[in-house]
Coordinates of C-alpha atoms in Angstrom, one line a residue:
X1 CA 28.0 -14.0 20.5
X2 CA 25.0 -13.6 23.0
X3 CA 25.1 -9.9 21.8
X4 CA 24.6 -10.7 18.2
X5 CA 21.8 -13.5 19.1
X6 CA 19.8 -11.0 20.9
X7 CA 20.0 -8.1 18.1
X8 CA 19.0 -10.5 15.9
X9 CA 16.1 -11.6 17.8
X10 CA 15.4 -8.3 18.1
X11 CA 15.6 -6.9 14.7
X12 CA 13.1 -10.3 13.6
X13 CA 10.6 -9.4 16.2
X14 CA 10.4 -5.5 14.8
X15 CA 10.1 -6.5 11.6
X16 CA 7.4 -9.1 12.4
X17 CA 5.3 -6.3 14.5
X18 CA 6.0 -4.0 11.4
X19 CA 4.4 -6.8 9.1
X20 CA 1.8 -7.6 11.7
X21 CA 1.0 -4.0 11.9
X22 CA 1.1 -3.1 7.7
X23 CA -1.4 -6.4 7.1
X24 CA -4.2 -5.0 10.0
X25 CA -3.6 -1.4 9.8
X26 CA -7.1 0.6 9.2
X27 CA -7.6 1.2 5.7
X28 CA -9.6 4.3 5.1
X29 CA -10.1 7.7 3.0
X30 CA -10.6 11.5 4.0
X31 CA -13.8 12.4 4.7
X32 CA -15.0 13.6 1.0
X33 CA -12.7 11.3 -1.0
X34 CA -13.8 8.6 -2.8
X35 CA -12.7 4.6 -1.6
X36 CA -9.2 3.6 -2.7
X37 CA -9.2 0.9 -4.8
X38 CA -7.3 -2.5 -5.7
X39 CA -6.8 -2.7 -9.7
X40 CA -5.8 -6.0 -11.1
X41 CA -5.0 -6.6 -14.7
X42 CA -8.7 -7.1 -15.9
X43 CA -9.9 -4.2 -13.8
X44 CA -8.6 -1.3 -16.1
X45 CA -12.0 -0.6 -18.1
X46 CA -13.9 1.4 -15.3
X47 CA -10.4 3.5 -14.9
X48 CA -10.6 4.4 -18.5
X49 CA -13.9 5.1 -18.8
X50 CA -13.3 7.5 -16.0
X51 CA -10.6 9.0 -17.4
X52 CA -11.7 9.5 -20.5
X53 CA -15.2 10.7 -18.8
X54 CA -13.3 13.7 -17.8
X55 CA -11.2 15.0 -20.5
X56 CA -11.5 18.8 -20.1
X57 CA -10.3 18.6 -17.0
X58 CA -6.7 18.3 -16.0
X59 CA -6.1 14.6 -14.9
X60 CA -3.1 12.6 -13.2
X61 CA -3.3 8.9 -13.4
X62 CA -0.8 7.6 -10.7
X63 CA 0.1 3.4 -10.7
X64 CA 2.6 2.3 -7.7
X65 CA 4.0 -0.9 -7.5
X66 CA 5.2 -2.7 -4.2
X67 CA 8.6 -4.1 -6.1

């Protein structure tokens, strides 16, 4: 039983260093590439004007989600 309590512990103080370490993490870009950025769901006219701004070019318009 002692066994199990100290995994556990164990396995809740990795993930809390993993979540501590995902939330102050350095956020930054290549040298030469533009700023990520954070799109919400009224922030999609600036990514269409850029897309459609380049239309003879090839484009790839990649959206993740966390879930």
């Amino acid at each position: 039983m002692r066994r199990a309590l100290q995994a556990s512990l164990f396995v809740l103080m990795a993930a809390m260093l993993l979540v501590a370490w995902h939330r102050s993490a350095p956020r930054a870009t290549p040298a030469g590439q533009p700023p990520l950025a954070t799109l919400g769901p009224g922030d999609l006219a600036p990514v269409r004007e850029i897309f459609n701004a380049s239309a003879g070019d090839v484009r790839i318009l990649l959206m993740l989600s966390p879930t």
